[in-house]
Amino acid sequence: MGEDVFKALADLTRRRILDELAERDGRALAEICAWLMTKHGLRLSRQAISQHLAVLREAGLVVVRMDGKQRVYALRPEPLTKVDQWLEPYRMFWSKRLDALEQHLEENP
Amino acid sequence: MGEDVFKALADLTRRRILDELAERDGRALAEICAWLMTKHGLRLSRQAISQHLAVLREAGLVVVRMDGKQRVYALRPEPLTKVDQWLEPYRMFWSKRLDALEQHLEENP
DNA sequence: TTGATAGGCAAGCCGCTACTTGCATATCGT
DNA sequence: ACGATATGCAAGTAGCGGCTTGCCTATCAA
């Protein structure tokens, strides 16, 4: 737990898993697998996805709930605030350019 | 160019370099090195930092300007908007509480 | 109980990545 | 022109990360 969130997000498949959980939270491994296959055409073994989920769990981005013989994965977006906070000082940079653009358009209609 | 921004951000040292450039933009390699050493106690060779900067350049997060025998690196935060955009759907999760608080305050002034 | 379903654990493979070392190149000062 | 400064390029290494395969466990259904 508490592993680097940025590293967890570095992998596209893991981001897709999070996206999937953001849309429909509380899904079993098999469901996530099937969804990745159909939507993104990924051909990954069940274990591959399972290991990705383990990484997400390490980063605290996901929690598991036992439900019968299924393990239901649920999104836990709190660690993403660290990314959001890190991003914060940079936001002024691209808002500055937008401001400059706006001003330019106002002065040159 | 156009390499994965998320992968570029996965490394702590690279994030620190960006942070440094965000504070004081347009710095030479030697300056960045010295700063990382003193502030974070890192013991990395000049080449290591140089390679990190190459990765950041690949990701479009940094541009280089030749200035005499120095190469001045400048921040280019635009690619970070991709991270910001990806983060967007998740913001509602942690802003829900703030929204609820606001609504409560509006209804109970 | 037996079989089928759902998934974790462990070991191995391979490519990528962070880092180092050594060499080459270009610019500035003298 | 020469040495010092500032940096890139190339090759090599060690380790990590993503993936597969094989085996084991646990739960449900008949």
mmCIF file of C-alpha atoms (C1' of nucleotides) in Angstrom:
data_model
loop_
_atom_site.group_PDB
_atom_site.id
_atom_site.type_symbol
_atom_site.label_atom_id
_atom_site.label_comp_id
_atom_site.label_asym_id
_atom_site.label_seq_id
_atom_site.Cartn_x
_atom_site.Cartn_y
_atom_site.Cartn_z
ATOM 1 C CA MET A 1 0.000 0.000 0.000
ATOM 2 C CA GLY A 2 1.048 3.569 -0.526
ATOM 3 C CA GLU A 3 3.009 2.716 -3.623
ATOM 4 C CA ASP A 4 3.624 5.426 -6.155
ATOM 5 C CA VAL A 5 0.382 6.518 -7.794
ATOM 6 C CA PHE A 6 2.211 7.951 -10.786
ATOM 7 C CA LYS A 7 3.789 4.598 -11.518
ATOM 8 C CA ALA A 8 0.415 2.925 -11.269
ATOM 9 C CA LEU A 9 -0.973 5.350 -13.836
ATOM 10 C CA ALA A 10 1.969 4.931 -16.188
ATOM 11 C CA ASP A 11 0.398 1.862 -17.761
ATOM 12 C CA LEU A 12 -2.382 2.371 -20.271
ATOM 13 C CA THR A 13 -4.161 -0.876 -19.400
ATOM 14 C CA ARG A 14 -4.324 0.145 -15.757
ATOM 15 C CA ARG A 15 -5.773 3.511 -16.695
ATOM 16 C CA ARG A 16 -8.396 1.740 -18.760
ATOM 17 C CA ILE A 17 -9.254 -0.491 -15.833
ATOM 18 C CA LEU A 18 -9.755 2.586 -13.670
ATOM 19 C CA ASP A 19 -11.859 4.192 -16.402
ATOM 20 C CA GLU A 20 -13.982 1.076 -16.511
ATOM 21 C CA LEU A 21 -14.438 1.067 -12.744
ATOM 22 C CA ALA A 22 -15.282 4.763 -12.834
ATOM 23 C CA GLU A 23 -18.162 4.018 -15.172
ATOM 24 C CA ARG A 24 -19.416 0.885 -13.528
ATOM 25 C CA ASP A 25 -18.000 0.395 -10.093
ATOM 26 C CA GLY A 26 -17.809 -2.910 -8.327
ATOM 27 C CA ARG A 27 -16.919 -5.376 -11.015
ATOM 28 C CA ALA A 28 -15.432 -8.835 -10.831
ATOM 29 C CA LEU A 29 -12.181 -9.758 -12.516
ATOM 30 C CA ALA A 30 -13.853 -11.779 -15.258
ATOM 31 C CA GLU A 31 -16.102 -8.857 -16.126
ATOM 32 C CA ILE A 32 -13.166 -6.454 -16.330
ATOM 33 C CA CYS A 33 -11.306 -8.936 -18.527
ATOM 34 C CA ALA A 34 -14.229 -9.398 -20.897
ATOM 35 C CA TRP A 35 -14.748 -5.679 -21.115
ATOM 36 C CA LEU A 36 -11.117 -4.939 -21.967
ATOM 37 C CA MET A 37 -11.206 -7.620 -24.658
ATOM 38 C CA THR A 38 -14.341 -6.391 -26.367
ATOM 39 C CA LYS A 39 -13.825 -2.665 -26.036
ATOM 40 C CA HIS A 40 -10.108 -2.405 -26.622
ATOM 41 C CA GLY A 41 -9.399 -5.674 -28.383
ATOM 42 C CA LEU A 42 -6.798 -6.592 -25.788
ATOM 43 C CA ARG A 43 -5.676 -10.178 -25.657
ATOM 44 C CA LEU A 44 -4.372 -10.521 -22.161
ATOM 45 C CA SER A 45 -4.562 -13.475 -19.855
ATOM 46 C CA ARG A 46 -6.696 -13.288 -16.760
ATOM 47 C CA GLN A 47 -3.521 -13.257 -14.672
ATOM 48 C CA ALA A 48 -2.171 -10.229 -16.467
ATOM 49 C CA ILE A 49 -5.256 -8.236 -15.528
ATOM 50 C CA SER A 50 -5.155 -9.695 -12.038
ATOM 51 C CA GLN A 51 -1.600 -8.449 -11.614
ATOM 52 C CA HIS A 52 -2.540 -5.024 -12.897
ATOM 53 C CA LEU A 53 -5.295 -4.945 -10.300
ATOM 54 C CA ALA A 54 -2.758 -5.908 -7.654
ATOM 55 C CA VAL A 55 -0.646 -2.905 -8.639
ATOM 56 C CA LEU A 56 -3.693 -0.663 -8.422
ATOM 57 C CA ARG A 57 -4.438 -2.131 -5.005
ATOM 58 C CA GLU A 58 -0.867 -1.431 -3.899
ATOM 59 C CA ALA A 59 -1.338 2.162 -4.950
ATOM 60 C CA GLY A 60 -4.577 2.337 -2.986
ATOM 61 C CA LEU A 61 -6.592 3.052 -6.100
ATOM 62 C CA VAL A 62 -8.739 -0.026 -5.764
ATOM 63 C CA VAL A 63 -10.157 -2.159 -2.995
ATOM 64 C CA VAL A 64 -11.421 -5.722 -3.106
ATOM 65 C CA ARG A 65 -14.565 -7.103 -1.546
ATOM 66 C CA MET A 66 -15.198 -10.819 -1.383
ATOM 67 C CA ASP A 67 -18.586 -11.812 -2.718
ATOM 68 C CA GLY A 68 -19.026 -15.540 -2.830
ATOM 69 C CA LYS A 69 -16.522 -16.961 -5.241
ATOM 70 C CA GLN A 70 -16.120 -13.619 -6.882
ATOM 71 C CA ARG A 71 -13.813 -10.792 -5.913
ATOM 72 C CA VAL A 72 -15.421 -7.471 -6.574
ATOM 73 C CA TYR A 73 -13.091 -4.576 -7.286
ATOM 74 C CA ALA A 74 -14.140 -1.081 -6.342
ATOM 75 C CA LEU A 75 -12.612 2.242 -7.288
ATOM 76 C CA ARG A 76 -10.934 4.342 -4.639
ATOM 77 C CA PRO A 77 -10.007 7.601 -6.309
ATOM 78 C CA GLU A 78 -8.525 9.394 -3.309
ATOM 79 C CA PRO A 79 -4.881 8.780 -4.233
ATOM 80 C CA LEU A 80 -5.563 10.596 -7.489
ATOM 81 C CA THR A 81 -5.740 13.812 -5.530
ATOM 82 C CA LYS A 82 -1.973 13.545 -5.213
ATOM 83 C CA VAL A 83 -1.698 13.781 -8.971
ATOM 84 C CA ASP A 84 -4.201 16.592 -8.979
ATOM 85 C CA GLN A 85 -2.214 18.456 -6.358
ATOM 86 C CA TRP A 86 1.052 17.923 -8.170
ATOM 87 C CA LEU A 87 -0.571 19.265 -11.310
ATOM 88 C CA GLU A 88 -1.842 22.355 -9.552
ATOM 89 C CA PRO A 89 1.176 24.689 -9.990
ATOM 90 C CA TYR A 90 1.252 23.876 -13.696
ATOM 91 C CA ARG A 91 -2.339 24.801 -14.357
ATOM 92 C CA MET A 92 -1.481 28.488 -14.271
ATOM 93 C CA PHE A 93 0.824 27.943 -17.239
ATOM 94 C CA TRP A 94 -1.817 26.811 -19.666
ATOM 95 C CA SER A 95 -4.419 29.134 -18.286
ATOM 96 C CA LYS A 96 -1.957 31.979 -18.842
ATOM 97 C CA ARG A 97 -1.685 31.149 -22.517
ATOM 98 C CA LEU A 98 -5.449 30.932 -22.782
ATOM 99 C CA ASP A 99 -5.677 34.301 -21.088
ATOM 100 C CA ALA A 100 -3.140 35.701 -23.537
ATOM 101 C CA LEU A 101 -5.112 34.252 -26.416
ATOM 102 C CA GLU A 102 -8.345 35.743 -25.128
ATOM 103 C CA GLN A 103 -6.723 39.117 -24.709
ATOM 104 C CA HIS A 104 -5.275 38.944 -28.183
ATOM 105 C CA LEU A 105 -8.678 38.115 -29.639
ATOM 106 C CA GLU A 106 -10.299 40.944 -27.728
ATOM 107 C CA GLU A 107 -7.710 43.427 -28.971
ATOM 108 C CA ASN A 108 -7.941 42.107 -32.523
ATOM 109 C CA PRO A 109 -11.555 41.282 -33.157
ATOM 110 C CA MET B 1 8.140 13.219 -29.712
ATOM 111 C CA GLY B 2 4.645 12.529 -28.508
ATOM 112 C CA GLU B 3 5.743 9.789 -26.189
ATOM 113 C CA ASP B 4 3.501 8.883 -23.299
ATOM 114 C CA VAL B 5 3.260 11.733 -20.817
ATOM 115 C CA PHE B 6 2.167 9.400 -18.040
ATOM 116 C CA LYS B 7 5.321 7.330 -18.443
ATOM 117 C CA ALA B 8 7.414 10.488 -18.359
ATOM 118 C CA LEU B 9 5.790 11.464 -15.079
ATOM 119 C CA ALA B 10 6.215 8.023 -13.559
ATOM 120 C CA ASP B 11 9.736 8.861 -12.428
ATOM 121 C CA LEU B 12 10.164 10.995 -9.337
ATOM 122 C CA THR B 13 13.394 12.580 -10.526
ATOM 123 C CA ARG B 14 11.727 13.721 -13.726
ATOM 124 C CA ARG B 15 8.875 15.248 -11.744
ATOM 125 C CA ARG B 16 11.392 17.094 -9.612
ATOM 126 C CA ILE B 17 13.113 18.411 -12.720
ATOM 127 C CA LEU B 18 9.782 19.713 -13.959
ATOM 128 C CA ASP B 19 9.084 21.255 -10.569
ATOM 129 C CA GLU B 20 12.442 22.965 -10.698
ATOM 130 C CA LEU B 21 11.772 24.321 -14.177
ATOM 131 C CA ALA B 22 8.351 25.475 -13.078
ATOM 132 C CA GLU B 23 9.947 27.612 -10.393
ATOM 133 C CA ARG B 24 12.854 28.932 -12.398
ATOM 134 C CA ASP B 25 12.425 28.335 -16.075
ATOM 135 C CA GLY B 26 15.276 28.237 -18.540
ATOM 136 C CA ARG B 27 18.041 26.478 -16.698
ATOM 137 C CA ALA B 28 21.126 24.720 -17.957
ATOM 138 C CA LEU B 29 21.836 21.070 -17.254
ATOM 139 C CA ALA B 30 24.589 21.817 -14.759
ATOM 140 C CA GLU B 31 22.270 24.071 -12.779
ATOM 141 C CA ILE B 32 19.548 21.442 -12.701
ATOM 142 C CA CYS B 33 22.082 18.853 -11.572
ATOM 143 C CA ALA B 34 23.441 21.035 -8.801
ATOM 144 C CA TRP B 35 19.964 21.867 -7.634
ATOM 145 C CA LEU B 36 18.862 18.237 -7.456
ATOM 146 C CA MET B 37 21.968 17.368 -5.492
ATOM 147 C CA THR B 38 21.640 20.117 -2.916
ATOM 148 C CA LYS B 39 17.882 20.097 -2.477
ATOM 149 C CA HIS B 40 17.175 16.382 -2.690
ATOM 150 C CA GLY B 41 20.573 14.915 -1.929
ATOM 151 C CA LEU B 42 20.559 12.937 -5.132
ATOM 152 C CA ARG B 43 23.812 11.439 -6.299
ATOM 153 C CA LEU B 44 23.277 11.043 -9.989
ATOM 154 C CA SER B 45 25.728 11.504 -12.788
ATOM 155 C CA ARG B 46 25.259 14.377 -15.177
ATOM 156 C CA GLN B 47 24.367 11.883 -17.895
ATOM 157 C CA ALA B 48 21.571 10.413 -15.843
ATOM 158 C CA ILE B 49 19.916 13.814 -15.601
ATOM 159 C CA SER B 50 20.640 14.447 -19.259
ATOM 160 C CA GLN B 51 18.828 11.241 -20.170
ATOM 161 C CA HIS B 52 15.886 12.172 -17.990
ATOM 162 C CA LEU B 53 15.725 15.477 -19.825
ATOM 163 C CA ALA B 54 15.765 13.580 -23.111
ATOM 164 C CA VAL B 55 12.737 11.594 -21.965
ATOM 165 C CA LEU B 56 10.981 14.808 -21.010
ATOM 166 C CA ARG B 57 11.836 16.195 -24.424
ATOM 167 C CA GLU B 58 10.403 13.089 -26.080
ATOM 168 C CA ALA B 59 7.223 13.660 -24.158
ATOM 169 C CA GLY B 60 7.145 17.267 -25.306
ATOM 170 C CA LEU B 61 7.366 18.532 -21.739
ATOM 171 C CA VAL B 62 10.602 20.387 -22.281
ATOM 172 C CA VAL B 63 12.348 22.218 -25.088
ATOM 173 C CA VAL B 64 16.019 23.056 -25.482
ATOM 174 C CA ARG B 65 17.527 26.334 -26.579
ATOM 175 C CA MET B 66 21.193 26.631 -27.404
ATOM 176 C CA ASP B 67 22.921 29.451 -25.578
ATOM 177 C CA GLY B 68 26.610 29.472 -26.189
ATOM 178 C CA LYS B 69 28.087 26.316 -24.754
ATOM 179 C CA GLN B 70 25.084 25.855 -22.575
ATOM 180 C CA ARG B 71 21.833 24.156 -23.390
ATOM 181 C CA VAL B 72 18.987 25.885 -21.695
ATOM 182 C CA TYR B 73 15.960 23.766 -20.905
ATOM 183 C CA ALA B 74 12.533 25.359 -20.806
ATOM 184 C CA LEU B 75 9.286 23.978 -19.499
ATOM 185 C CA ARG B 76 6.490 23.187 -21.895
ATOM 186 C CA PRO B 77 3.489 22.229 -19.808
ATOM 187 C CA GLU B 78 0.972 21.672 -22.606
ATOM 188 C CA PRO B 79 1.193 17.857 -22.584
ATOM 189 C CA LEU B 80 0.181 17.955 -18.933
ATOM 190 C CA THR B 81 -3.295 18.929 -20.058
ATOM 191 C CA LYS B 82 -3.689 15.324 -21.165
ATOM 192 C CA VAL B 83 -3.203 14.211 -17.583
ATOM 193 C CA ASP B 84 -5.533 16.945 -16.439
ATOM 194 C CA GLN B 85 -8.176 15.828 -18.901
ATOM 195 C CA TRP B 86 -7.823 12.190 -17.952
ATOM 196 C CA LEU B 87 -8.221 13.190 -14.325
ATOM 197 C CA GLU B 88 -11.358 15.173 -15.059
ATOM 198 C CA PRO B 89 -13.998 12.425 -14.655
ATOM 199 C CA TYR B 90 -12.469 11.433 -11.331
ATOM 200 C CA ARG B 91 -12.618 14.875 -9.842
ATOM 201 C CA MET B 92 -16.335 14.540 -9.242
ATOM 202 C CA PHE B 93 -15.584 11.730 -6.835
ATOM 203 C CA TRP B 94 -13.638 13.813 -4.383
ATOM 204 C CA SER B 95 -15.514 17.032 -5.081
ATOM 205 C CA LYS B 96 -18.786 15.363 -4.156
ATOM 206 C CA ARG B 97 -18.138 16.078 -0.509
ATOM 207 C CA LEU B 98 -17.346 19.716 -1.200
ATOM 208 C CA ASP B 99 -20.478 20.037 -3.308
ATOM 209 C CA ALA B 100 -22.531 18.558 -0.536
ATOM 210 C CA LEU B 101 -20.980 21.013 1.890
ATOM 211 C CA GLU B 102 -21.673 23.965 -0.396
ATOM 212 C CA GLN B 103 -25.241 22.937 -0.907
ATOM 213 C CA HIS B 104 -25.688 22.549 2.799
ATOM 214 C CA LEU B 105 -24.297 26.027 3.395
ATOM 215 C CA GLU B 106 -26.520 27.552 0.726
ATOM 216 C CA GLU B 107 -29.606 25.948 2.152
ATOM 217 C CA ASN B 108 -28.604 26.928 5.671
ATOM 218 C CA PRO B 109 -27.086 30.386 5.463
ATOM 219 C "C1'" DT C 1 -18.879 -35.597 -2.985
ATOM 220 C "C1'" DT C 2 -17.698 -34.251 -7.471
ATOM 221 C "C1'" DG C 3 -17.182 -31.123 -10.883
ATOM 222 C "C1'" DA C 4 -17.184 -26.507 -12.510
ATOM 223 C "C1'" DT C 5 -16.348 -21.719 -11.682
ATOM 224 C "C1'" DA C 6 -13.447 -17.774 -9.994
ATOM 225 C "C1'" DG C 7 -9.161 -16.262 -8.900
ATOM 226 C "C1'" DG C 8 -4.653 -16.017 -6.191
ATOM 227 C "C1'" DC C 9 0.401 -17.559 -5.983
ATOM 228 C "C1'" DA C 10 4.885 -18.708 -7.891
ATOM 229 C "C1'" DA C 11 8.328 -19.181 -11.240
ATOM 230 C "C1'" DG C 12 10.294 -17.987 -15.535
ATOM 231 C "C1'" DC C 13 11.017 -15.083 -19.828
ATOM 232 C "C1'" DC C 14 12.156 -11.017 -22.127
ATOM 233 C "C1'" DG C 15 12.295 -6.383 -23.146
ATOM 234 C "C1'" DC C 16 12.657 -1.923 -21.332
ATOM 235 C "C1'" DT C 17 14.665 1.521 -18.226
ATOM 236 C "C1'" DA C 18 17.618 3.873 -15.140
ATOM 237 C "C1'" DC C 19 22.256 4.405 -14.465
ATOM 238 C "C1'" DT C 20 27.324 4.335 -15.316
ATOM 239 C "C1'" DT C 21 31.600 4.845 -17.954
ATOM 240 C "C1'" DG C 22 34.140 6.353 -21.809
ATOM 241 C "C1'" DC C 23 34.585 9.065 -25.834
ATOM 242 C "C1'" DA C 24 33.400 12.804 -29.023
ATOM 243 C "C1'" DT C 25 31.993 17.639 -29.974
ATOM 244 C "C1'" DA C 26 31.394 22.426 -29.581
ATOM 245 C "C1'" DT C 27 32.119 26.902 -27.369
ATOM 246 C "C1'" DC C 28 34.394 30.291 -24.440
ATOM 247 C "C1'" DG C 29 38.516 32.484 -22.309
ATOM 248 C "C1'" DT C 30 43.408 33.297 -22.530
ATOM 249 C "C1'" DA D 1 45.758 27.542 -30.869
ATOM 250 C "C1'" DC D 2 44.971 25.438 -26.263
ATOM 251 C "C1'" DG D 3 42.838 24.244 -22.244
ATOM 252 C "C1'" DA D 4 38.671 24.263 -19.707
ATOM 253 C "C1'" DT D 5 33.788 24.085 -19.675
ATOM 254 C "C1'" DA D 6 29.341 22.138 -21.025
ATOM 255 C "C1'" DT D 7 27.089 18.630 -23.060
ATOM 256 C "C1'" DG D 8 25.668 14.861 -26.274
ATOM 257 C "C1'" DC D 9 26.307 10.040 -27.999
ATOM 258 C "C1'" DA D 10 27.257 5.089 -27.473
ATOM 259 C "C1'" DA D 11 27.800 0.890 -25.236
ATOM 260 C "C1'" DG D 12 27.289 -1.943 -21.294
ATOM 261 C "C1'" DT D 13 24.957 -3.546 -16.948
ATOM 262 C "C1'" DA D 14 21.677 -4.579 -13.392
ATOM 263 C "C1'" DG D 15 17.145 -4.680 -12.151
ATOM 264 C "C1'" DC D 16 12.385 -4.041 -12.704
ATOM 265 C "C1'" DG D 17 7.857 -4.691 -15.113
ATOM 266 C "C1'" DG D 18 4.518 -6.864 -17.950
ATOM 267 C "C1'" DC D 19 3.199 -11.200 -19.538
ATOM 268 C "C1'" DT D 20 2.663 -16.260 -19.684
ATOM 269 C "C1'" DT D 21 2.193 -20.954 -17.836
ATOM 270 C "C1'" DG D 22 1.271 -24.167 -14.318
ATOM 271 C "C1'" DC D 23 -0.468 -25.228 -9.980
ATOM 272 C "C1'" DC D 24 -3.231 -24.496 -5.838
ATOM 273 C "C1'" DT D 25 -7.390 -22.835 -3.105
ATOM 274 C "C1'" DA D 26 -12.097 -21.714 -2.263
ATOM 275 C "C1'" DT D 27 -16.937 -21.484 -3.322
ATOM 276 C "C1'" DC D 28 -21.230 -22.868 -5.593
ATOM 277 C "C1'" DA D 29 -24.292 -26.293 -7.918
ATOM 278 C "C1'" DA D 30 -25.828 -30.915 -8.960
#
